[in-house]
Short mmCIF file of C-alpha atoms and ligand atoms in Angstrom, two decimals:
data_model
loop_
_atom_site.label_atom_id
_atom_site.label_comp_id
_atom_site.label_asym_id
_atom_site.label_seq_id
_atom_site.Cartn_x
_atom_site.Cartn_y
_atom_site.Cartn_z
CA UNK A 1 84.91 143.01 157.71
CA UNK A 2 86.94 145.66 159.44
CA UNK A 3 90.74 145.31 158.26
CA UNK A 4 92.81 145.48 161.19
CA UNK A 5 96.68 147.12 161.56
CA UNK A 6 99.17 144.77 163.33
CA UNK A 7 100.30 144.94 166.78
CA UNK A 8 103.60 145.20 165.46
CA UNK A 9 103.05 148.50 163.93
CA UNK A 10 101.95 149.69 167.92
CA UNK A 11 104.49 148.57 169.40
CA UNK A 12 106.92 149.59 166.97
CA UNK A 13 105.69 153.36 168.19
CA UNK A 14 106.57 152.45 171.38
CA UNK A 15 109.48 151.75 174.10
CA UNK A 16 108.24 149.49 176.30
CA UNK A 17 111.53 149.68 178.56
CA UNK A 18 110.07 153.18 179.29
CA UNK A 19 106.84 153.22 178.45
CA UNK A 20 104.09 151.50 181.00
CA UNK A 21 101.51 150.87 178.30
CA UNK A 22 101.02 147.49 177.84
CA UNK A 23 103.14 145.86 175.16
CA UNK A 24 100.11 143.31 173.99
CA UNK A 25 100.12 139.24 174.18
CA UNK A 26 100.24 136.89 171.54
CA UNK A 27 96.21 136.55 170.63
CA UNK A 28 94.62 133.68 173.09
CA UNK A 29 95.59 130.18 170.96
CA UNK A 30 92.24 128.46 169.82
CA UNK A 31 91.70 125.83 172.34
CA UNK A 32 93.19 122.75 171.17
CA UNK A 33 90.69 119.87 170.38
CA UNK A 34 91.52 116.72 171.41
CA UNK A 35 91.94 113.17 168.85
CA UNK A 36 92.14 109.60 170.12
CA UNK A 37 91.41 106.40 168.86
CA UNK A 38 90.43 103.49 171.23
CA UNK A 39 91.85 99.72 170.33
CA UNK A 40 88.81 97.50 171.29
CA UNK A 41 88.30 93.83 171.46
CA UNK A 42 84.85 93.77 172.42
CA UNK A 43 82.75 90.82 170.12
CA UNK A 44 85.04 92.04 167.28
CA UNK A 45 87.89 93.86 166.89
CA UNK A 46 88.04 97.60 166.19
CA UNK A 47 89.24 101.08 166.48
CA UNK A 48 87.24 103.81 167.86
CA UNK A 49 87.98 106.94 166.26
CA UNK A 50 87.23 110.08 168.04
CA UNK A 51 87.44 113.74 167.77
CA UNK A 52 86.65 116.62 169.47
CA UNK A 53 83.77 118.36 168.90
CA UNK A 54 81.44 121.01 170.12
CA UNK A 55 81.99 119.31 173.41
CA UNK A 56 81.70 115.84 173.29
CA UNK A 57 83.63 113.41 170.90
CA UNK A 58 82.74 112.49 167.39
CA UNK A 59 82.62 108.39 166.94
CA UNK A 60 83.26 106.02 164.44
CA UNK A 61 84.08 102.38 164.87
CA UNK A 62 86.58 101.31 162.16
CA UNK A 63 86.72 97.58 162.01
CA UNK A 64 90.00 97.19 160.35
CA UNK A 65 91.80 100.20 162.00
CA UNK A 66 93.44 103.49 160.15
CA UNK A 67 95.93 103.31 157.39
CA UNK A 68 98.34 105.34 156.33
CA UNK A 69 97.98 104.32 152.74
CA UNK A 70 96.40 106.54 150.73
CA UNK A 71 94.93 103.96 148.48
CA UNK A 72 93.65 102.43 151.35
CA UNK A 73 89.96 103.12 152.19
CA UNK A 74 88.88 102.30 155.59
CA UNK A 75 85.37 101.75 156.59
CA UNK A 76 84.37 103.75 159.66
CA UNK A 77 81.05 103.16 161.58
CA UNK A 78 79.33 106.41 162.90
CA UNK A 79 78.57 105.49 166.21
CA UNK A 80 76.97 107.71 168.86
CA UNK A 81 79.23 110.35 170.70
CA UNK A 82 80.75 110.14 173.64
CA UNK A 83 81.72 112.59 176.82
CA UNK A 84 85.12 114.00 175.97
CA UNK A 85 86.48 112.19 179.07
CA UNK A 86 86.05 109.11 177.79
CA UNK A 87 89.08 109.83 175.84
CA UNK A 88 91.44 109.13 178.39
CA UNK A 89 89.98 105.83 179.06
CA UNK A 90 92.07 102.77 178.78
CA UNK A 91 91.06 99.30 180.91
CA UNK A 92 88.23 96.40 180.69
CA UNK A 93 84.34 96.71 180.45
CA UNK A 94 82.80 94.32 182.25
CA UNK A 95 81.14 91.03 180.43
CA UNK A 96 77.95 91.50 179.71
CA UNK A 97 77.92 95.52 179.13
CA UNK A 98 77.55 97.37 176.39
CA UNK A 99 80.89 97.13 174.40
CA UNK A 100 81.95 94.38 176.98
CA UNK A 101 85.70 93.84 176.28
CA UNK A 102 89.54 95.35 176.39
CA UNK A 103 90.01 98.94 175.52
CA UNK A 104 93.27 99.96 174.60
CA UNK A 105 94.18 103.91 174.17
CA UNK A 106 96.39 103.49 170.95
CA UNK A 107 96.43 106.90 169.92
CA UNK A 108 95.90 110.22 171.44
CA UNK A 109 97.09 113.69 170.31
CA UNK A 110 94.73 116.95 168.42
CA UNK A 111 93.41 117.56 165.51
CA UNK A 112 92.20 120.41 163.52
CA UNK A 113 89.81 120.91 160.40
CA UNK A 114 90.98 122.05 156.86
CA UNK A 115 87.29 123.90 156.39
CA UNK A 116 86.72 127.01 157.88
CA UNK A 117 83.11 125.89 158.94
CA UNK A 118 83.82 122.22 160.42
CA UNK A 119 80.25 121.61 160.91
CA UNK A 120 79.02 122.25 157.67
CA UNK A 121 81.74 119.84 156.17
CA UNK A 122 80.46 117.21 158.72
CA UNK A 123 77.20 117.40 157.83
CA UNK A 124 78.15 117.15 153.96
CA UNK A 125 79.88 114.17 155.18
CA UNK A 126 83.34 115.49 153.67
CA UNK A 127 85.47 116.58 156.69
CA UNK A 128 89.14 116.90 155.97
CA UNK A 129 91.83 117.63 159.13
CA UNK A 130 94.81 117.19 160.18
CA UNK A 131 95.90 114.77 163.15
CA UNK A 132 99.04 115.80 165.81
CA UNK A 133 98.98 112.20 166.97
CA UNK A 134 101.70 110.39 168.26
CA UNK A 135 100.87 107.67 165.67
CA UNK A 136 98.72 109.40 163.27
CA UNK A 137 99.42 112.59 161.70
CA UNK A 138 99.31 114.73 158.76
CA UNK A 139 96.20 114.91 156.62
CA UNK A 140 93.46 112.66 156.44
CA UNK A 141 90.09 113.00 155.46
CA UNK A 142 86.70 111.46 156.76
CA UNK A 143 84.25 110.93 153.60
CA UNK A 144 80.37 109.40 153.77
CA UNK A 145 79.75 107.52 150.56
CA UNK A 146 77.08 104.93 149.64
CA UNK A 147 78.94 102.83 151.48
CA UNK A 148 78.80 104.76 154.45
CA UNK A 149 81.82 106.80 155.94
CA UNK A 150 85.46 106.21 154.99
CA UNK A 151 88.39 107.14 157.03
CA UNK A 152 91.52 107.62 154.28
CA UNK A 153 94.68 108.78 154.72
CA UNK A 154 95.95 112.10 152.38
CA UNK A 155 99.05 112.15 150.33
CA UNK A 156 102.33 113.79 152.56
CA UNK A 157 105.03 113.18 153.94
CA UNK A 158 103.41 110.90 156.62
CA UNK A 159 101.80 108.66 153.99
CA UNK A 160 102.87 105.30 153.77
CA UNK A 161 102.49 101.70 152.94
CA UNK A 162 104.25 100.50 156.43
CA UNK A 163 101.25 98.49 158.41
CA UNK A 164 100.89 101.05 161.77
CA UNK A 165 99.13 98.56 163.50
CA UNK A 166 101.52 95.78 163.04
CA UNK A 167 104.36 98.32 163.85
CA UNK A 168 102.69 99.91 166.71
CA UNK A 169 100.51 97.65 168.66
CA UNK A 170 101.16 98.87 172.18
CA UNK A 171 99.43 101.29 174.06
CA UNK A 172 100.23 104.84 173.81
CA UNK A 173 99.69 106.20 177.46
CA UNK A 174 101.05 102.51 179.31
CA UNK A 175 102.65 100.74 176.62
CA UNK A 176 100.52 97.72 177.34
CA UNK A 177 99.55 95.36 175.01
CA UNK A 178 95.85 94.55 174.75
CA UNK A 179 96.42 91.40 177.44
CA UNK A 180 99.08 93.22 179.55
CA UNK A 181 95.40 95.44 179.65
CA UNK A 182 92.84 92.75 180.40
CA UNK A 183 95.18 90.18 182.65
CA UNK A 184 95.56 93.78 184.94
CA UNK A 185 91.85 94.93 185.33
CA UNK A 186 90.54 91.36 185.41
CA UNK A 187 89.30 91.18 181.73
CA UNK A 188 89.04 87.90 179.03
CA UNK A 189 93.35 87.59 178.54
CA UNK A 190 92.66 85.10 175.80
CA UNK A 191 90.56 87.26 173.86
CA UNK A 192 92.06 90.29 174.56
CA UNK A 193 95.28 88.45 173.28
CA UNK A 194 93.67 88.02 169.51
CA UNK A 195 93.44 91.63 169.11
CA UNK A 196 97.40 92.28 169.64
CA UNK A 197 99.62 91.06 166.77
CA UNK A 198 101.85 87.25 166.78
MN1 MN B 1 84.12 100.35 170.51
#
């Protein structure tokens, strides 16, 4: 690979108070992919996890929500992707459709991969990354055992043993509860209400 000089070396050649060449941007940030997980009562509670990937959003459904205990494993259900706009979803699904039920957005932020070559971890079913959620961050890392996929939290200094959903039940874009969410787009309340904490 061809070993390239710093910028700062040409422009340190250079007054750019005098000189009209062009002094050189910071190199174009890597577009920013996008992380959220989805609260849902639908016949059972869960918590869609999603990232950003190649251009739609990797799923898993993870019955009994993220942890940020490290020696807490998580089951996570690969489920099919979705369109990356379905990120930004929060409201009801009718009765009767697939997923019928209350969706909650609980967390939202990016996330980026450890490996070099993302897609190769994924399909080794050993994809570590970091979350910039506003509930989840740090390292975590999704692993596909026997048992299937596991979503588990890596040591840091965002590891703990506090219970995030317990502590952070509301909604992350309206601050709605799940049945603040149904009772306003005409959903089941009284289910909805058994997904958000006593
Ligand atoms: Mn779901």
């Amino acid at each position: 690979m061809m070993k390239t000089v710093s910028l700062e070396k040409y422009r340190s050649k250079r007054d750019f108070h005098v000189t009209p060449e062009p002094k050189g941007a910071r190199p174009p940030r890597r577009k920013r992919l996008s992380y959220v997980v989805q609260k849902h009562m639908a016949r059972n509670l869960h918590y869609d996890f999603r990232l950003e990937w190649n251009g739609v959003l990797l799923s898993w459904a993870v019955p009994k929500g993220p942890s940020l205990d490290p020696s807490v494993k998580r089951l996570a259900m690969h489920v099919e992707d979705h369109p990356v706009e379905y990120g930004s979803f929060e409201g009801v699904i009718p009765a009767g459709e697939y997923g019928g039920g209350t969706v909650m957005l609980w967390d939202r932020g990016t996330w980026e991969p450890e490996a070099e070559d993302a897609d190769e971890a994924f399909r080794k079913g050993d994809l570590k990354f970091e979350l910039h959620g506003e509930k989840l961050k740090g390292s975590w890392v999704l692993v596909r055992t026997h048992l299937g996929w596991l979503l588990i939290k890596h040591r840091d200094e965002y590891a703990s043993k506090q219970d995030i959903l317990k502590a952070e039940p509301r909604s992350v874009v309206s601050g709605r509860l799940l049945l603040d969410i149904a009772r306003e787009n005409g959903g089941d309340v009284a289910k909805a209400a058994k997904g958000d904490p006593v």
